[in-house]
Each structure stands twice: as structure tokens, then as C-alpha cells.
PDB file of N, CA and C in Angstrom:
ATOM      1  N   UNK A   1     205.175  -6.054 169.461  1.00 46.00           N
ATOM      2  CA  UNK A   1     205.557  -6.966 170.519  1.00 46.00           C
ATOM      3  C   UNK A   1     205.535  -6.341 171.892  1.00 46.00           C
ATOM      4  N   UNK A   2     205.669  -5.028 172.064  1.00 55.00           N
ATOM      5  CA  UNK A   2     205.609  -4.689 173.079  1.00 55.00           C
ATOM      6  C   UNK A   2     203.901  -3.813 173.610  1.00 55.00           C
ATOM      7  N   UNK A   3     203.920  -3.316 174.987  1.00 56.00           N
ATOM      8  CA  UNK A   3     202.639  -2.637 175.241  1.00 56.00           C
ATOM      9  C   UNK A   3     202.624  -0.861 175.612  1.00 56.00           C
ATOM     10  N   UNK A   4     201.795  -0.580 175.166  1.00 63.00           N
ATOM     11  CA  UNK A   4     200.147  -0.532 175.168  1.00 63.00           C
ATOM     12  C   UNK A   4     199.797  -1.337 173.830  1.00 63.00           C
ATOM     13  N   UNK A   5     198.893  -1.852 174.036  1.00 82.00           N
ATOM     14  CA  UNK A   5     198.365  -2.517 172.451  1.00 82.00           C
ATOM     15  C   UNK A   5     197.029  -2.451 172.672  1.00 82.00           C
ATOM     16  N   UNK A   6     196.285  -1.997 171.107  1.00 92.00           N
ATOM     17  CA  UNK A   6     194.911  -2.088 171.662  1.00 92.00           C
ATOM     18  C   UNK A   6     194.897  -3.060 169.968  1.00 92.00           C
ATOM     19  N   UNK A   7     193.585  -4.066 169.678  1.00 95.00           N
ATOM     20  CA  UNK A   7     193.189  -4.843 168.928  1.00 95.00           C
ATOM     21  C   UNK A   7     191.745  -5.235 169.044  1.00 95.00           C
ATOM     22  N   UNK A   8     191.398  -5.729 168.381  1.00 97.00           N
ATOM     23  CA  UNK A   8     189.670  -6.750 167.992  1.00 97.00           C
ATOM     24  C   UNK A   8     190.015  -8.173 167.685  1.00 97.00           C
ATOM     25  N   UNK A   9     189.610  -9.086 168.770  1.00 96.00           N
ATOM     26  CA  UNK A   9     189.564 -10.429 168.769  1.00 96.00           C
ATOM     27  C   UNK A   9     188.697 -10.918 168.152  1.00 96.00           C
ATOM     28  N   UNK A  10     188.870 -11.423 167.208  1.00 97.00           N
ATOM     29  CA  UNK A  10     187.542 -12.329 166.316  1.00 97.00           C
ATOM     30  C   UNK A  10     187.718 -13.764 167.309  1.00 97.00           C
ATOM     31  N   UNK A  11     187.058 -14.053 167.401  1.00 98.00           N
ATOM     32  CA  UNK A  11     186.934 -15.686 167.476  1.00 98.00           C
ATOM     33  C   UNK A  11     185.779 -16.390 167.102  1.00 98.00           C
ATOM     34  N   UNK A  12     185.927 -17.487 165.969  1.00 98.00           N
ATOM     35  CA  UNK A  12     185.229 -18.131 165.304  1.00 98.00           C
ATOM     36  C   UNK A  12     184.762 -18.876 166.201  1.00 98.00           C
ATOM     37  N   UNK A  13     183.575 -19.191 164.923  1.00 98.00           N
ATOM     38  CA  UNK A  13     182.103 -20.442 166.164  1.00 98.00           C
ATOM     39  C   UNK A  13     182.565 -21.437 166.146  1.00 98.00           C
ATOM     40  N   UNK A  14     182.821 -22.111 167.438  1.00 98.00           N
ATOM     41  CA  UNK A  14     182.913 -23.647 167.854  1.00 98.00           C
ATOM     42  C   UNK A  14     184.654 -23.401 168.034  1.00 98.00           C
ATOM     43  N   UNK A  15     185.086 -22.313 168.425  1.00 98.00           N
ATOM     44  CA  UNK A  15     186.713 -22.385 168.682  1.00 98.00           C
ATOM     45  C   UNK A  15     187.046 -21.734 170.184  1.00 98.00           C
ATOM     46  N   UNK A  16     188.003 -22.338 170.690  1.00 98.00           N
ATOM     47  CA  UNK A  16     189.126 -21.833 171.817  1.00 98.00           C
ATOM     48  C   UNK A  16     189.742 -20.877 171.734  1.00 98.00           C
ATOM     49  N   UNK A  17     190.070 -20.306 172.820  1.00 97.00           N
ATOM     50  CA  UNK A  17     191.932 -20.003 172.924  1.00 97.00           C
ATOM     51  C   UNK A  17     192.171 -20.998 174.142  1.00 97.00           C
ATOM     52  N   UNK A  18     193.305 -21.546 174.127  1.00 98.00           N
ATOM     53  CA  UNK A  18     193.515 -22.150 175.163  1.00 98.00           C
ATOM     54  C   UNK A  18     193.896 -21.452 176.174  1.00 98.00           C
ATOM     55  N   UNK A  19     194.328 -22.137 177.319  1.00 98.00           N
ATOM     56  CA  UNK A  19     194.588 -21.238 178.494  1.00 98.00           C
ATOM     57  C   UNK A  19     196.562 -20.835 178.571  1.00 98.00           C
ATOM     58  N   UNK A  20     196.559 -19.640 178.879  1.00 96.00           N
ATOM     59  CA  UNK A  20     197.421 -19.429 178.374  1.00 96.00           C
ATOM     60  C   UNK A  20     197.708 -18.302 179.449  1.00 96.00           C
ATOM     61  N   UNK A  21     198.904 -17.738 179.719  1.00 95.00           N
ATOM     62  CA  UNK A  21     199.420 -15.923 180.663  1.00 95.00           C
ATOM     63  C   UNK A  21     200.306 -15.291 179.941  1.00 95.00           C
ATOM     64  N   UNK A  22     200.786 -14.337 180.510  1.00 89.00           N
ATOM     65  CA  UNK A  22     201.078 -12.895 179.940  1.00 89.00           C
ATOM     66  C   UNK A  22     202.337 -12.808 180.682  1.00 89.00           C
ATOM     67  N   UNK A  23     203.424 -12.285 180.126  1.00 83.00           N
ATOM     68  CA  UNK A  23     204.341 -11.974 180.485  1.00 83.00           C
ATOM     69  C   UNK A  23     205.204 -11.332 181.444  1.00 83.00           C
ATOM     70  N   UNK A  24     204.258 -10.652 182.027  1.00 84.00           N
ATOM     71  CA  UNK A  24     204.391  -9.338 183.082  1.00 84.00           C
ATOM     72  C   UNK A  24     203.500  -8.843 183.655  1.00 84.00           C
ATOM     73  N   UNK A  25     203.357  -8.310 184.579  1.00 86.00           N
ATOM     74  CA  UNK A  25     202.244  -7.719 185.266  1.00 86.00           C
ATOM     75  C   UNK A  25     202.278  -6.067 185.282  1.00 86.00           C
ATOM     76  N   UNK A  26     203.212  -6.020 184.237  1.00 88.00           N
ATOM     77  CA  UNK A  26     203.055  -3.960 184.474  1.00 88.00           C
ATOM     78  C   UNK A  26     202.112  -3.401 183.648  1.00 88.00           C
ATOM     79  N   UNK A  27     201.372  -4.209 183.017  1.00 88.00           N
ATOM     80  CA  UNK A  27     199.676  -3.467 182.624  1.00 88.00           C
ATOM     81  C   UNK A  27     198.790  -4.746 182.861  1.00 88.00           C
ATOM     82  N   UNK A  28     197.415  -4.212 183.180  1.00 93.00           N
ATOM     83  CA  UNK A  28     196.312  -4.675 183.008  1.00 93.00           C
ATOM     84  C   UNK A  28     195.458  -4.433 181.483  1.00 93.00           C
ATOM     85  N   UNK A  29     194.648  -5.927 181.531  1.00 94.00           N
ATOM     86  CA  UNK A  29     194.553  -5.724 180.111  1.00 94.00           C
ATOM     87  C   UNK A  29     192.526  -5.431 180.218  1.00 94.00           C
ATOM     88  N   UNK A  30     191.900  -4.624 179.230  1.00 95.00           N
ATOM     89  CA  UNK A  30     190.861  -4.473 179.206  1.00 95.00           C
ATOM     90  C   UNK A  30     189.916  -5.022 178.224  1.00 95.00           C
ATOM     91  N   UNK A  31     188.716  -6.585 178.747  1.00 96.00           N
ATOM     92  CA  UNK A  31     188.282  -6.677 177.415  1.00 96.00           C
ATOM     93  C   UNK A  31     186.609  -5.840 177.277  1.00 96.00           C
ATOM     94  N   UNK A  32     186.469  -5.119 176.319  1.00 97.00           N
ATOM     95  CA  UNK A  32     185.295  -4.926 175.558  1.00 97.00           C
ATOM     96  C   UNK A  32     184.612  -5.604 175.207  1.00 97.00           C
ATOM     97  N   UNK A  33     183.267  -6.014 175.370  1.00 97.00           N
ATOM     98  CA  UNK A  33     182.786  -7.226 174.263  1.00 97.00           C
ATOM     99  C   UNK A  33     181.775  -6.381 173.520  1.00 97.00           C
ATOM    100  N   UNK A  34     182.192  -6.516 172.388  1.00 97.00           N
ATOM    101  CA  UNK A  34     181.642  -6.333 171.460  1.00 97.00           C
ATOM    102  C   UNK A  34     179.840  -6.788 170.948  1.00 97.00           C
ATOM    103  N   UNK A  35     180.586  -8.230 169.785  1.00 97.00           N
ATOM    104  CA  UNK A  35     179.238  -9.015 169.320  1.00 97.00           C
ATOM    105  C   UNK A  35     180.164 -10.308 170.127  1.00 97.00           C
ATOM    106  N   UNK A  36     178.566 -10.919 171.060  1.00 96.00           N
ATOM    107  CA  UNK A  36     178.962 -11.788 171.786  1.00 96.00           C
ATOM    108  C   UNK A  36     178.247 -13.025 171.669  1.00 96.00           C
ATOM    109  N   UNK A  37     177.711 -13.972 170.943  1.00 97.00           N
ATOM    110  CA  UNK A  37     176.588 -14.724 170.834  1.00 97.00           C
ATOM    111  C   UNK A  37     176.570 -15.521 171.995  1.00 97.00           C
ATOM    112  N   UNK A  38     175.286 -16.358 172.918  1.00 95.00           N
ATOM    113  CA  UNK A  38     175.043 -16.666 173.674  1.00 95.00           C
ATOM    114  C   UNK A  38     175.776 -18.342 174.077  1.00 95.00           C
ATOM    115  N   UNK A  39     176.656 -17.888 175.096  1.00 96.00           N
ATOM    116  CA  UNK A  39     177.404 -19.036 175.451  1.00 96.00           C
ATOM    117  C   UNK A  39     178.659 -19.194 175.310  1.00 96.00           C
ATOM    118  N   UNK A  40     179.194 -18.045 175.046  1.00 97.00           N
ATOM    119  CA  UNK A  40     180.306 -17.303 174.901  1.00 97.00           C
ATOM    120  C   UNK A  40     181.058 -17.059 176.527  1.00 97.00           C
ATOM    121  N   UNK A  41     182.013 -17.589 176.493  1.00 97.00           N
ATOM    122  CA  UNK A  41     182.839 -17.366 178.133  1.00 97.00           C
ATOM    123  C   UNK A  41     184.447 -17.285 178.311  1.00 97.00           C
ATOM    124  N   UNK A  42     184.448 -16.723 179.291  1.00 96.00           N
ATOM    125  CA  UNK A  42     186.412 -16.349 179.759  1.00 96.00           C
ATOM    126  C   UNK A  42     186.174 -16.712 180.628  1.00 96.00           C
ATOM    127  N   UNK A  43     187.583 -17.050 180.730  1.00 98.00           N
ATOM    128  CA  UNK A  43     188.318 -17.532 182.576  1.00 98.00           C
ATOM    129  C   UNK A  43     189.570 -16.532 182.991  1.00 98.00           C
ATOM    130  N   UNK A  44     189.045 -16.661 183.676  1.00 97.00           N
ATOM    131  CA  UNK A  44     190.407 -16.027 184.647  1.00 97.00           C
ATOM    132  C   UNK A  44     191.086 -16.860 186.029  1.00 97.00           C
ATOM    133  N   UNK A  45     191.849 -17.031 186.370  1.00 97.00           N
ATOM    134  CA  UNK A  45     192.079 -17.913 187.107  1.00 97.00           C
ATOM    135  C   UNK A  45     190.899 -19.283 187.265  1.00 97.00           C
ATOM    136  N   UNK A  46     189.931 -18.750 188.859  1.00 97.00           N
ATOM    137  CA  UNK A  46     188.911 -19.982 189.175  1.00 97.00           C
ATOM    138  C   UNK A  46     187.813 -19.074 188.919  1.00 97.00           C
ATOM    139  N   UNK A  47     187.837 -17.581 188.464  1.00 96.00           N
ATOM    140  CA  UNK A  47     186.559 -17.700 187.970  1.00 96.00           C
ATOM    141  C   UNK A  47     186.015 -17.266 186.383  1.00 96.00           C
ATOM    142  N   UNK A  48     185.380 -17.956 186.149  1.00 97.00           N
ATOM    143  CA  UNK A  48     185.039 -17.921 184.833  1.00 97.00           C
ATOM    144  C   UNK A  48     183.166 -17.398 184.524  1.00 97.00           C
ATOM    145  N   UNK A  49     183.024 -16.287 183.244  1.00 93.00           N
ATOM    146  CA  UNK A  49     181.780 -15.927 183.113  1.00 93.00           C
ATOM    147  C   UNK A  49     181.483 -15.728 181.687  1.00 93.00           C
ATOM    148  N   UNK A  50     180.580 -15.400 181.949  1.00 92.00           N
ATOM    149  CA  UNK A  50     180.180 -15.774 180.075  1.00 92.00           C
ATOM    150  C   UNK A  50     180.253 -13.635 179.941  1.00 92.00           C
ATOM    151  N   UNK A  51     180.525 -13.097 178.601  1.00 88.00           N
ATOM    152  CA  UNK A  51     180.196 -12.236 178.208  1.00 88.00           C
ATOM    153  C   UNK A  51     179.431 -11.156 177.717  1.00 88.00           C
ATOM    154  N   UNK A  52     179.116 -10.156 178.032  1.00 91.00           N
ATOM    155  CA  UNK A  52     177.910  -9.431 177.840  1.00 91.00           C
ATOM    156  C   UNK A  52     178.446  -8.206 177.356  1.00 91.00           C
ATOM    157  N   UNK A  53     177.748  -8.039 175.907  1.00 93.00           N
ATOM    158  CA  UNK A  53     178.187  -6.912 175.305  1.00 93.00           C
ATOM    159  C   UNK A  53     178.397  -5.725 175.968  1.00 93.00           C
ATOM    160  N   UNK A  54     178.743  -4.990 175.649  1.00 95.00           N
ATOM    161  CA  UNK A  54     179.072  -3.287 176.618  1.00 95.00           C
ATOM    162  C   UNK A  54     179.641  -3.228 177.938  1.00 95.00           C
ATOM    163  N   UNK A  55     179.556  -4.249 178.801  1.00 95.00           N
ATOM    164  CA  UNK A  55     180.265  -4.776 179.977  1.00 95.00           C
ATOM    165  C   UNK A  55     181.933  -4.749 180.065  1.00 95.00           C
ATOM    166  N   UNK A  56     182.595  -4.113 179.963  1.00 96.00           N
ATOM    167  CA  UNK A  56     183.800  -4.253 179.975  1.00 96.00           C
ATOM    168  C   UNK A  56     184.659  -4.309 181.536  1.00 96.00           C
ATOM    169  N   UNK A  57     185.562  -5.191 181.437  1.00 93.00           N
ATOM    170  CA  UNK A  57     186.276  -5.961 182.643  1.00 93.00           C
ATOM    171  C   UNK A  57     188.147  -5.748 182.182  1.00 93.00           C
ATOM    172  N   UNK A  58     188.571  -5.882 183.516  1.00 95.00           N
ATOM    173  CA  UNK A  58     189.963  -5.332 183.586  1.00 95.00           C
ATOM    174  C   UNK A  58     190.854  -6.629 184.769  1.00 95.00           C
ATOM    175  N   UNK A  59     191.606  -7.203 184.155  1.00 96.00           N
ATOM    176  CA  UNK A  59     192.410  -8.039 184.896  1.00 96.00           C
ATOM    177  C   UNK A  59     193.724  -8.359 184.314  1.00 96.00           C
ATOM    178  N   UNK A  60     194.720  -9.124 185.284  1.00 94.00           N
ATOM    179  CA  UNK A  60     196.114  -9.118 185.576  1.00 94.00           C
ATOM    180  C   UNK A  60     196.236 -10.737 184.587  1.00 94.00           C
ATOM    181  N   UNK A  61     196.953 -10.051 182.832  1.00 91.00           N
ATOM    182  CA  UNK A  61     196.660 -11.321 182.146  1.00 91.00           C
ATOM    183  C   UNK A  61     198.004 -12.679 182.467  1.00 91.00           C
ATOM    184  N   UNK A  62     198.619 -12.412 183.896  1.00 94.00           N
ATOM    185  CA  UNK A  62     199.510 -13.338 184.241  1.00 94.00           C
ATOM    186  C   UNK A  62     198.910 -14.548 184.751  1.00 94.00           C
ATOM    187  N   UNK A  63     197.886 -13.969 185.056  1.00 97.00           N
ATOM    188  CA  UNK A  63     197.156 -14.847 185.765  1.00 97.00           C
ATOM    189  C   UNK A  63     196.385 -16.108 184.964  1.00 97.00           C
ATOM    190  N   UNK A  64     196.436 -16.821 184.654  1.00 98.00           N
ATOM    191  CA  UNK A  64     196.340 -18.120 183.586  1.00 98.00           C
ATOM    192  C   UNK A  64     194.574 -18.021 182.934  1.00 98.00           C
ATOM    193  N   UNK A  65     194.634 -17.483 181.782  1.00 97.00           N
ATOM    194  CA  UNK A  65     193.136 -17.198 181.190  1.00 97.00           C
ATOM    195  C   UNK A  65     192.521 -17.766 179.732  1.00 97.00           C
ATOM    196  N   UNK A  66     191.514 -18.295 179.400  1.00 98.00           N
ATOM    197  CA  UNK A  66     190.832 -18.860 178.023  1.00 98.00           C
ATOM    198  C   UNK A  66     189.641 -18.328 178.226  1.00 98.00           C
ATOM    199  N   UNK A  67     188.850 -18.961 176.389  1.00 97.00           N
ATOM    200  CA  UNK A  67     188.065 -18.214 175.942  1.00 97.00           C
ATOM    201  C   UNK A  67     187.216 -19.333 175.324  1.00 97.00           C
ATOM    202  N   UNK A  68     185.946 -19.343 174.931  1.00 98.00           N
ATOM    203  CA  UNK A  68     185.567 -20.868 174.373  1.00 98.00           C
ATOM    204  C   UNK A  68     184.006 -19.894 173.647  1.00 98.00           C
ATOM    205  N   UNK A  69     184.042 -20.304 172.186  1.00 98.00           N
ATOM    206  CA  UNK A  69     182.706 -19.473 171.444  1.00 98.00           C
ATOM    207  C   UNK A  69     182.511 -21.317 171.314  1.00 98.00           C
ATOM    208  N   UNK A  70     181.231 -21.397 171.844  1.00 98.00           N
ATOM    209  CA  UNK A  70     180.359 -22.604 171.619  1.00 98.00           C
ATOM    210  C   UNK A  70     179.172 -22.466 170.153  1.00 98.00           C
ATOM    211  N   UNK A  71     179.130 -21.142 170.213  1.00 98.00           N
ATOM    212  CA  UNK A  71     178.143 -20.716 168.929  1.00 98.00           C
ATOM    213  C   UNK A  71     178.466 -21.030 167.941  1.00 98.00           C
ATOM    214  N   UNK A  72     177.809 -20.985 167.125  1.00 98.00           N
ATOM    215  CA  UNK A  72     177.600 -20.844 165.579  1.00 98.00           C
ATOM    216  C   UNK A  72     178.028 -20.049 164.719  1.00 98.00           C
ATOM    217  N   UNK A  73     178.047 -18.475 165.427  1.00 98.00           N
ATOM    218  CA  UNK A  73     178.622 -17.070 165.224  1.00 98.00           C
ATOM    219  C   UNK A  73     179.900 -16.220 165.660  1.00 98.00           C
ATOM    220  N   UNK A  74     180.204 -15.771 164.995  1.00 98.00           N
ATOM    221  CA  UNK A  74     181.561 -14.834 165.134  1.00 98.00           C
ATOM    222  C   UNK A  74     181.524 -14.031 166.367  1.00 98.00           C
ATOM    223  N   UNK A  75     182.155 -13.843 167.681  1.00 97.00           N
ATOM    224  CA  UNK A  75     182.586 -13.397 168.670  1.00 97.00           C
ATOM    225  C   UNK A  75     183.633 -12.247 168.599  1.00 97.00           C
ATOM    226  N   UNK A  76     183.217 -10.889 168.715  1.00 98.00           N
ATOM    227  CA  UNK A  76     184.312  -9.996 168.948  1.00 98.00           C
ATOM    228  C   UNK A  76     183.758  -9.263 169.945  1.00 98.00           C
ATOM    229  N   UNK A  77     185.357  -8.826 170.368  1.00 97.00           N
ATOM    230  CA  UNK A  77     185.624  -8.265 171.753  1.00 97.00           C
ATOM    231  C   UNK A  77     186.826  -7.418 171.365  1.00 97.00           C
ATOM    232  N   UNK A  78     186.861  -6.182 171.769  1.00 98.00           N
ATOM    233  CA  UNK A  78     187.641  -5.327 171.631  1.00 98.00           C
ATOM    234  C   UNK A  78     188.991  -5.112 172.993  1.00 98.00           C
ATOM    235  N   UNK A  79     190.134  -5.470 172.725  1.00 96.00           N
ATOM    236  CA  UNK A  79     191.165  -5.501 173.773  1.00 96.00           C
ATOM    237  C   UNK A  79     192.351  -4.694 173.547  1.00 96.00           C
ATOM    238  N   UNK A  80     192.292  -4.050 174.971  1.00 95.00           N
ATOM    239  CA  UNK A  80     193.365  -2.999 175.138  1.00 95.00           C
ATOM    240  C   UNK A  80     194.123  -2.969 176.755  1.00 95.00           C
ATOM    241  N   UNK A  81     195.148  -2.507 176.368  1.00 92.00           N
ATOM    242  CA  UNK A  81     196.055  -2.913 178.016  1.00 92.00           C
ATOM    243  C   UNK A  81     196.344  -1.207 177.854  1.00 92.00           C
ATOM    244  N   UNK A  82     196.427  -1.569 179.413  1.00 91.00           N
ATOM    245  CA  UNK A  82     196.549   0.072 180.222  1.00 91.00           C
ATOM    246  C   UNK A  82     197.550  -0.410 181.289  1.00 91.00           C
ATOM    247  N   UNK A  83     198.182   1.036 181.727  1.00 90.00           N
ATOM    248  CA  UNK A  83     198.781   0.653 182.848  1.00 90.00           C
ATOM    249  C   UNK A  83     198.588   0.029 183.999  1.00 90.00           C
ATOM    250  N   UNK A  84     199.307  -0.651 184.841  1.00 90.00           N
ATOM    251  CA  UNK A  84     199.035  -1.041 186.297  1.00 90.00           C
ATOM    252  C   UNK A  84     198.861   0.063 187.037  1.00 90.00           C
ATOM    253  N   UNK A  85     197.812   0.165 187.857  1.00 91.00           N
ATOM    254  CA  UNK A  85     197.458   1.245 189.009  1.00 91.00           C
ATOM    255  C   UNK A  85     198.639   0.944 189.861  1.00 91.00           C
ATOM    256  N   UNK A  86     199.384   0.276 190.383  1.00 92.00           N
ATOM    257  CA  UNK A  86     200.113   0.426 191.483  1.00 92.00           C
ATOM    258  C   UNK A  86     201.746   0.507 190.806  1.00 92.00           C
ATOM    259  N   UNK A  87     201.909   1.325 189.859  1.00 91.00           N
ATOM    260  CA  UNK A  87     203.007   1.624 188.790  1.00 91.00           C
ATOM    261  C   UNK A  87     203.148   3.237 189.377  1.00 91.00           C
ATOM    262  N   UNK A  88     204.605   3.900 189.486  1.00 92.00           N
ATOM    263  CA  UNK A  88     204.192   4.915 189.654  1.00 92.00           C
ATOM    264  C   UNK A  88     205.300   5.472 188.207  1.00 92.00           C
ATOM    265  N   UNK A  89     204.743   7.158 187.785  1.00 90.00           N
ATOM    266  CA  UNK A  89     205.518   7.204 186.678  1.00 90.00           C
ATOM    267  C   UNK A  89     206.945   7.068 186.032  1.00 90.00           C
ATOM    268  N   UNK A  90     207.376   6.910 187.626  1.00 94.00           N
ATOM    269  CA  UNK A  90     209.324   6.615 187.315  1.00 94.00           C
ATOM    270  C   UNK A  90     209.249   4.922 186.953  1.00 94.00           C
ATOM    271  N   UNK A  91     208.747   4.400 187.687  1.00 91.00           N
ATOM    272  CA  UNK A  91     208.690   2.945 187.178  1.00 91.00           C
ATOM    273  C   UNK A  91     207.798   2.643 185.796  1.00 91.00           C
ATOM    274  N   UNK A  92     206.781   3.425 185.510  1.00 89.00           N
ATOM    275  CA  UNK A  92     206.384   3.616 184.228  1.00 89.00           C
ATOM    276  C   UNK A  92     207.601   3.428 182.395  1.00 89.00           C
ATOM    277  N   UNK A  93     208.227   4.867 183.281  1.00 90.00           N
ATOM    278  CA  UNK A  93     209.430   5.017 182.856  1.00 90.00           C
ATOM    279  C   UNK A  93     210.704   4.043 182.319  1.00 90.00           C
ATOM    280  N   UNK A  94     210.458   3.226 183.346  1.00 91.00           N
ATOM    281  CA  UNK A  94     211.867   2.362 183.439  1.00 91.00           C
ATOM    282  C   UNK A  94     211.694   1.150 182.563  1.00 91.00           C
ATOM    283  N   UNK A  95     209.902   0.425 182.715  1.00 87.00           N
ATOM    284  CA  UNK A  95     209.265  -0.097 182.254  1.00 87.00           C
ATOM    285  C   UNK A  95     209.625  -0.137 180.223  1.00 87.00           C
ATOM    286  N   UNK A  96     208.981   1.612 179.884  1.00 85.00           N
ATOM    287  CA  UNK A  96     209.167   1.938 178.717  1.00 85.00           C
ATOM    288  C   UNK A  96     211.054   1.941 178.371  1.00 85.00           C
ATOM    289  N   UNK A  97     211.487   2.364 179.147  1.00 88.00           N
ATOM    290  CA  UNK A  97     213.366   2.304 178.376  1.00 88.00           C
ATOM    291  C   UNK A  97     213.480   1.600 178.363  1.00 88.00           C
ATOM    292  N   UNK A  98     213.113  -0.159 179.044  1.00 85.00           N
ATOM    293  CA  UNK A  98     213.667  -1.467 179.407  1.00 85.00           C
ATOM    294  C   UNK A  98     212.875  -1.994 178.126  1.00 85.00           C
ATOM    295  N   UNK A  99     211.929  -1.673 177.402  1.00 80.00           N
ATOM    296  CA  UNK A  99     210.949  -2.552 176.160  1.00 80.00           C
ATOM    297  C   UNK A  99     211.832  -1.611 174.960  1.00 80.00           C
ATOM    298  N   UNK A 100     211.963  -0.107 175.160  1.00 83.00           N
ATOM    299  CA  UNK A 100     213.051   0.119 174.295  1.00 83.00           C
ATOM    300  C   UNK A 100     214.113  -0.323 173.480  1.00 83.00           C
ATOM    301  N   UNK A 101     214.993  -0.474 174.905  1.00 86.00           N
ATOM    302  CA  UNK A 101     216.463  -1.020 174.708  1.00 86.00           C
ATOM    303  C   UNK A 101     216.027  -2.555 174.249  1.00 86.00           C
ATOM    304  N   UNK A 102     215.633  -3.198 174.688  1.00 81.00           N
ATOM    305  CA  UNK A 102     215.291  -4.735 174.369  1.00 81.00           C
ATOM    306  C   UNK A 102     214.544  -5.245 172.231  1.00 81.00           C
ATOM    307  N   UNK A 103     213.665  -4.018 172.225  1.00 76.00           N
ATOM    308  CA  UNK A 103     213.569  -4.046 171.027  1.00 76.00           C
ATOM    309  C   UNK A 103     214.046  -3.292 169.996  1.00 76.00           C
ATOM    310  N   UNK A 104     215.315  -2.508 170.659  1.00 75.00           N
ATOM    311  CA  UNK A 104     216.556  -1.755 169.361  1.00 75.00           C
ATOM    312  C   UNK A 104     217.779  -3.012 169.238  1.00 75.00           C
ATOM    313  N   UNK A 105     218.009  -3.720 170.894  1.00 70.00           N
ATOM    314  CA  UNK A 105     218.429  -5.002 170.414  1.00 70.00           C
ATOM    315  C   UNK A 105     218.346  -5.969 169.351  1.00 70.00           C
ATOM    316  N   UNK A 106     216.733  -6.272 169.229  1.00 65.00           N
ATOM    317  CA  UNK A 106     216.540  -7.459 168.544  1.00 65.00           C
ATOM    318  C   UNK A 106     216.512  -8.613 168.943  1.00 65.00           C
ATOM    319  N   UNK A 107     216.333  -8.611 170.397  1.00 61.00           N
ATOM    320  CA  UNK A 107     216.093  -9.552 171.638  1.00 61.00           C
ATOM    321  C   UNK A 107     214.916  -9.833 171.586  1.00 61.00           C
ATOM    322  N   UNK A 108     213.976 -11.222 171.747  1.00 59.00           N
ATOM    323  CA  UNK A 108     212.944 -11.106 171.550  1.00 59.00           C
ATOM    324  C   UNK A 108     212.627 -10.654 173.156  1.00 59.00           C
ATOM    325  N   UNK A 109     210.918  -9.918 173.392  1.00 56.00           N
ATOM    326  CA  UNK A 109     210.819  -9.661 174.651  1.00 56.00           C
ATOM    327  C   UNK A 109     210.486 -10.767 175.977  1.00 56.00           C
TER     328      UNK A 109
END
């Protein structure tokens, strides 16, 4: 539940994610694309582009984002969040004790 997280997005042919944001802005998230079949696209706010394997892109997932495989074929993209560049390591810090304490709670985050 909490970050750094890295994963592989499958998304099946002829499916969504809807549009949807992220909780926080203290990492940026990175997608990889993997296998991308043609017609394959993300949004990010107002702009939206289709995917190209090996191309990898880095943005702020608060910002309201979807995904749409129009194909026939299986879509993966490899995703991982990194820190925010404008984080410095004490706030890094505070960041990590505050996802700590919250999940020795049992609070959801």
C-alpha cells in the first residue's frame, strides 16, 4: 500500500482504466512500455499519446490519468515510482516515518 512500488500492467484487448489520481505528490511515477500493440494510449491531464515501446515517461500521478488498449492484444508496460525531484532528504524522511507509523497503525493510507 505504500511507495516505492515497482509492477507490470497487463491490460487486456478492448479494455480501460478509467481516469482516475494518486494520492500524493511525493513521488513521480515512471511508465515503461513494454509490448504495446498499435492504438494503445494514456492521458495525462489534456494531453494524451499513444505508446511506444522503450520510450519511457515520468509524471505527477495526481494529476487525473487513463489508459484505453483498443487492440486485440495484451498491452504491458512496466511501472515504477521514484522520488519527487523537489523532495529534499529530510522531507524524504518524514515522508517514509509518516507511511510507517500509518501502516503499524492499521490505518488505511
Amino acid at each position: 500500500g505504500a511507495c516505492p512500488n515497482a509492477m507490470f500492467s497487463l491490460l487486456a484487448p478492448h479494455t480501460a482504466i478509467p481516469p482516475h489520481v494518486g494520492v500524493n505528490n511525493t513521488r513521480l511515477v515512471c511508465h515503461l512500455p513494454l509490448i504495446v500493440p498499435e492504438g494503445c494510449w494514456f492521458r495525462v491531464g489534456a494531453e494524451t499519446r499513444e505508446w511506444r515501446p522503450g520510450e519511457a515517461f515520468l509524471f505527477d500521478d495526481t494529476i487525473e490519468h487513463e489508459a484505453l488498449n483498443p487492440s486485440d492484444q495484451l498491452r504491458i508496460v512496466f511501472i515504477f515510482d521514484v522520488w519527487h525531484p523537489d523532495l529534499d532528504p529530510i522531507e524524504r524522511e518524514a515522508v517514509t516515518a509518516l507511511i510507517e507509523a500509518v501502516e503499524g497503525s492499521g490505518a488505511p493510507l
